[in-house]
């Protein structure tokens, strides 16, 4: 009864499920220290990611851990550039040039290292790497508007996301803005289409994963039509 089951069988099933979840947590905890030990990597690999570098150490460690997780069979890894000596990360409403320059210095080498490392180990062909955020920056400036102190506002109308590996077409650019980078004028991509494309690259048909709820066919891409962006896929 304390498990909320309607019968002895329901209670037993819930208890077994809970035990399995605890066992899974224990197995994960038991292997995590070994996976997270970057000293097991060669000095050349640590140098490749910029570990020990003035700008690149923290994000380099993050992405090397991401590669070790992927190599160990972890199916989904999130790597966040979460700290910065230059203020609000990529959200520079002021001091944009200094902030973005510093942020780029922090992530550029580790990203290149991750892609190179995944490819060298034969992992890139079935690993999808996605880099992006939830909005871009306006083309026009805001803030103090001095030579050394200016910024840009949030801009959700158009921004850039890039992907690599797992069947993504190399060297292809999709979509185009107007001359002021304010509106999309060619090949707009809705988030539903982006999700459908990602699922396709991961081996899922978004139209097959659906269930009835409140009279609608609910999908991971939403209830409105979504299309795979075929131009992005090999």
CSV table of C-alpha atoms in Angstrom, one decimal:
chain,number,residue,atom,x,y,z
A,1,UNK,CA,0.0,0.0,0.0
A,2,UNK,CA,2.8,2.5,0.7
A,3,UNK,CA,3.9,2.1,-2.9
A,4,UNK,CA,0.5,3.2,-4.1
A,5,UNK,CA,-0.3,0.0,-5.9
A,6,UNK,CA,-3.9,-1.3,-6.4
A,7,UNK,CA,-2.8,-5.0,-5.9
A,8,UNK,CA,0.0,-7.1,-4.5
A,9,UNK,CA,1.2,-7.6,-8.1
A,10,UNK,CA,1.3,-3.8,-8.7
A,11,UNK,CA,3.2,-3.3,-5.5
A,12,UNK,CA,5.7,-6.0,-6.4
A,13,UNK,CA,6.2,-4.6,-9.9
A,14,UNK,CA,6.8,-1.1,-8.4
A,15,UNK,CA,9.2,-2.5,-5.9
A,16,UNK,CA,11.2,-4.3,-8.5
A,17,UNK,CA,11.4,-1.2,-10.7
A,18,UNK,CA,12.7,0.8,-7.7
A,19,UNK,CA,15.3,-1.8,-6.9
A,20,UNK,CA,16.4,-1.8,-10.6
A,21,UNK,CA,16.7,2.0,-10.5
A,22,UNK,CA,18.9,1.8,-7.4
A,23,UNK,CA,21.1,-0.9,-9.0
A,24,UNK,CA,21.5,1.3,-12.1
A,25,UNK,CA,22.5,4.3,-10.0
A,26,UNK,CA,25.0,2.1,-8.2
A,27,UNK,CA,26.6,0.9,-11.4
A,28,UNK,CA,26.8,4.4,-12.7
A,29,UNK,CA,28.4,5.7,-9.5
A,30,UNK,CA,30.9,2.8,-9.5
A,31,UNK,CA,32.2,3.5,-13.0
A,32,UNK,CA,32.1,7.3,-12.9
A,33,UNK,CA,35.4,7.9,-11.1
A,34,UNK,CA,37.3,6.0,-13.7
A,35,UNK,CA,35.6,7.7,-16.6
A,36,UNK,CA,36.2,11.1,-15.1
A,37,UNK,CA,39.9,10.6,-14.4
A,38,UNK,CA,41.5,12.7,-17.1
A,39,UNK,CA,45.0,11.6,-16.0
A,40,UNK,CA,44.2,8.4,-18.0
A,41,UNK,CA,44.5,10.5,-21.1
A,42,UNK,CA,47.9,11.2,-22.7
A,43,UNK,CA,49.5,14.5,-22.3
A,44,UNK,CA,49.1,15.1,-26.1
A,45,UNK,CA,45.4,14.6,-25.8
A,46,UNK,CA,45.1,17.0,-22.8
A,47,UNK,CA,47.2,19.5,-24.8
A,48,UNK,CA,44.9,19.1,-27.8
A,49,UNK,CA,41.9,20.2,-25.7
A,50,UNK,CA,43.8,23.1,-24.1
A,51,UNK,CA,43.8,21.7,-20.6
A,52,UNK,CA,46.2,23.8,-18.6
A,53,UNK,CA,45.8,26.7,-20.9
A,54,UNK,CA,44.9,30.1,-19.5
A,55,UNK,CA,41.7,30.4,-21.5
A,56,UNK,CA,40.9,26.9,-22.5
A,57,UNK,CA,41.4,24.8,-19.4
A,58,UNK,CA,37.8,24.6,-18.0
A,59,UNK,CA,35.9,24.1,-21.2
A,60,UNK,CA,38.7,21.8,-22.5
A,61,UNK,CA,38.1,19.6,-19.4
A,62,UNK,CA,34.4,19.7,-20.0
A,63,UNK,CA,34.7,18.5,-23.6
A,64,UNK,CA,37.3,15.8,-22.9
A,65,UNK,CA,34.9,14.5,-20.3
A,66,UNK,CA,32.1,14.6,-22.9
A,67,UNK,CA,34.3,12.5,-25.2
A,68,UNK,CA,35.1,10.0,-22.5
A,69,UNK,CA,31.4,9.7,-21.6
A,70,UNK,CA,30.4,9.1,-25.3
A,71,UNK,CA,33.2,6.6,-25.6
A,72,UNK,CA,32.0,4.7,-22.5
A,73,UNK,CA,28.5,4.3,-24.0
A,74,UNK,CA,26.6,7.3,-22.5
A,75,UNK,CA,24.0,8.1,-25.1
A,76,UNK,CA,23.3,11.7,-24.3
A,77,UNK,CA,25.8,14.3,-23.1
A,78,UNK,CA,25.3,18.0,-22.4
A,79,UNK,CA,28.4,20.2,-22.3
A,80,UNK,CA,27.7,23.8,-21.1
A,81,UNK,CA,30.1,26.7,-21.3
A,82,UNK,CA,28.9,27.9,-17.9
A,83,UNK,CA,31.5,30.2,-16.4
A,84,UNK,CA,33.4,33.2,-17.8
A,85,UNK,CA,35.9,35.7,-16.6
A,86,UNK,CA,34.2,38.2,-19.0
A,87,UNK,CA,30.9,38.6,-17.3
A,88,UNK,CA,27.6,37.2,-18.5
A,89,UNK,CA,29.0,34.5,-20.9
A,90,UNK,CA,27.6,35.1,-24.3
A,91,UNK,CA,24.9,37.6,-23.0
A,92,UNK,CA,26.9,40.7,-23.6
A,93,UNK,CA,24.6,43.7,-23.3
A,94,UNK,CA,27.8,45.7,-22.7
A,95,UNK,CA,31.5,45.1,-23.3
A,96,UNK,CA,30.7,42.9,-26.2
A,97,UNK,CA,34.0,42.9,-28.1
A,98,UNK,CA,36.0,41.9,-25.0
A,99,UNK,CA,33.4,39.4,-23.8
A,100,UNK,CA,32.9,37.6,-27.1
A,101,UNK,CA,36.6,37.6,-27.9
A,102,UNK,CA,37.3,36.0,-24.5
A,103,UNK,CA,34.5,33.5,-24.8
A,104,UNK,CA,35.6,32.5,-28.3
A,105,UNK,CA,39.2,32.0,-27.0
A,106,UNK,CA,37.8,29.7,-24.3
A,107,UNK,CA,35.7,27.4,-26.6
A,108,UNK,CA,37.4,27.4,-30.0
A,109,UNK,CA,40.3,25.1,-29.4
A,110,UNK,CA,38.3,22.6,-27.2
A,111,UNK,CA,35.6,22.3,-29.9
A,112,UNK,CA,38.1,21.7,-32.6
A,113,UNK,CA,39.8,19.1,-30.4
A,114,UNK,CA,36.5,17.3,-29.7
A,115,UNK,CA,35.6,17.0,-33.4
A,116,UNK,CA,39.1,15.8,-34.3
A,117,UNK,CA,39.2,13.4,-31.4
A,118,UNK,CA,35.8,11.9,-32.1
A,119,UNK,CA,36.7,11.4,-35.8
A,120,UNK,CA,40.2,9.9,-35.0
A,121,UNK,CA,38.5,7.4,-32.7
A,122,UNK,CA,35.8,6.4,-35.2
A,123,UNK,CA,33.1,7.9,-33.0
A,124,UNK,CA,32.0,10.9,-35.1
A,125,UNK,CA,30.1,8.9,-37.7
A,126,UNK,CA,27.5,7.8,-35.1
A,127,UNK,CA,27.8,10.8,-32.7
A,128,UNK,CA,25.8,13.9,-33.4
A,129,UNK,CA,27.4,17.1,-32.1
A,130,UNK,CA,25.1,20.1,-31.7
A,131,UNK,CA,26.3,23.6,-30.8
A,132,UNK,CA,23.7,26.3,-30.2
A,133,UNK,CA,21.6,28.5,-27.8
A,134,UNK,CA,18.1,29.8,-27.6
A,135,UNK,CA,18.6,33.1,-29.3
A,136,UNK,CA,21.1,35.3,-31.2
A,137,UNK,CA,22.2,38.9,-30.8
A,138,UNK,CA,20.9,42.0,-32.6
A,139,UNK,CA,23.0,43.5,-35.3
A,140,UNK,CA,22.5,47.0,-33.8
A,141,UNK,CA,24.2,48.1,-30.5
A,142,UNK,CA,22.9,49.0,-27.1
A,143,UNK,CA,24.4,50.2,-23.9
A,144,UNK,CA,26.9,53.0,-23.3
A,145,UNK,CA,27.7,53.0,-27.0
A,146,UNK,CA,31.3,54.0,-26.5
A,147,UNK,CA,34.2,52.6,-28.5
A,148,UNK,CA,35.1,50.2,-25.8
A,149,UNK,CA,31.7,49.6,-24.1
A,150,UNK,CA,28.8,48.6,-26.2
A,151,UNK,CA,26.6,45.5,-26.4
A,152,UNK,CA,23.8,43.8,-28.3
A,153,UNK,CA,20.3,42.8,-27.2
A,154,UNK,CA,18.6,39.4,-27.4
A,155,UNK,CA,17.5,38.5,-30.9
A,156,UNK,CA,15.2,35.4,-31.3
A,157,UNK,CA,14.2,36.1,-34.9
A,158,UNK,CA,17.4,34.5,-36.4
A,159,UNK,CA,20.5,32.9,-35.0
A,160,UNK,CA,23.0,30.1,-35.8
A,161,UNK,CA,23.2,26.5,-34.8
A,162,UNK,CA,25.8,24.1,-36.2
A,163,UNK,CA,25.9,20.3,-36.2
A,164,UNK,CA,28.6,17.8,-37.0
A,165,UNK,CA,28.8,14.0,-37.4
A,166,UNK,CA,26.1,11.3,-37.6
A,167,UNK,CA,25.1,11.9,-41.2
A,168,UNK,CA,25.2,15.7,-41.3
A,169,UNK,CA,26.2,17.1,-44.6
A,170,UNK,CA,29.7,18.8,-44.3
A,171,UNK,CA,30.3,22.4,-45.3
A,172,UNK,CA,26.6,23.2,-46.0
A,173,UNK,CA,24.8,26.3,-44.8
A,174,UNK,CA,21.0,26.4,-44.6
A,175,UNK,CA,19.0,29.6,-44.2
A,176,UNK,CA,19.6,33.2,-45.0
A,177,UNK,CA,18.8,36.5,-43.3
A,178,UNK,CA,18.2,39.9,-44.9
A,179,UNK,CA,21.0,42.5,-45.2
A,180,UNK,CA,20.4,43.7,-41.7
A,181,UNK,CA,20.4,40.2,-40.1
A,182,UNK,CA,17.0,41.0,-38.7
A,183,UNK,CA,14.6,38.6,-40.5
A,184,UNK,CA,14.9,35.3,-42.2
A,185,UNK,CA,14.4,35.6,-46.0
A,186,UNK,CA,15.3,32.1,-47.2
A,187,UNK,CA,14.9,28.5,-45.8
A,188,UNK,CA,13.5,29.3,-42.3
A,189,UNK,CA,13.8,26.4,-39.8
A,190,UNK,CA,11.2,26.0,-37.2
A,191,UNK,CA,12.2,24.3,-33.9
A,192,UNK,CA,9.8,21.4,-34.8
A,193,UNK,CA,11.7,20.8,-38.1
A,194,UNK,CA,15.0,21.0,-36.2
A,195,UNK,CA,13.8,18.4,-33.7
A,196,UNK,CA,12.5,16.2,-36.5
A,197,UNK,CA,15.9,16.3,-38.3
A,198,UNK,CA,17.8,15.6,-35.1
A,199,UNK,CA,15.6,12.6,-34.4
A,200,UNK,CA,16.1,11.3,-38.0
A,201,UNK,CA,19.8,11.5,-37.5
A,202,UNK,CA,19.5,9.6,-34.3
A,203,UNK,CA,17.5,6.9,-36.1
A,204,UNK,CA,14.0,7.8,-35.1
A,205,UNK,CA,10.9,8.6,-37.2
A,206,UNK,CA,9.2,11.5,-35.4
A,207,UNK,CA,5.9,10.6,-37.0
A,208,UNK,CA,5.9,7.1,-35.5
A,209,UNK,CA,6.5,8.2,-32.0
A,210,UNK,CA,3.0,9.5,-31.1
A,211,UNK,CA,0.2,8.9,-28.6
A,212,UNK,CA,-3.4,10.1,-28.2
A,213,UNK,CA,-3.9,12.8,-25.5
A,214,UNK,CA,-6.9,15.1,-25.3
A,215,UNK,CA,-8.0,14.3,-28.8
A,216,UNK,CA,-4.6,15.1,-30.4
A,217,UNK,CA,-1.8,13.0,-31.8
A,218,UNK,CA,1.0,14.1,-29.4
A,219,UNK,CA,4.6,13.8,-30.7
A,220,UNK,CA,8.0,14.8,-29.6
A,221,UNK,CA,7.9,17.4,-32.3
A,222,UNK,CA,4.5,18.7,-31.2
A,223,UNK,CA,1.0,18.4,-32.7
A,224,UNK,CA,1.6,20.6,-35.8
A,225,UNK,CA,3.3,19.2,-38.9
A,226,UNK,CA,7.1,18.9,-38.8
A,227,UNK,CA,9.5,18.1,-41.6
A,228,UNK,CA,13.0,16.7,-41.7
A,229,UNK,CA,15.3,19.2,-43.4
A,230,UNK,CA,16.6,16.8,-46.1
A,231,UNK,CA,19.2,19.3,-47.3
A,232,UNK,CA,21.1,18.8,-44.0
A,233,UNK,CA,21.2,15.0,-44.2
A,234,UNK,CA,23.6,12.9,-46.3
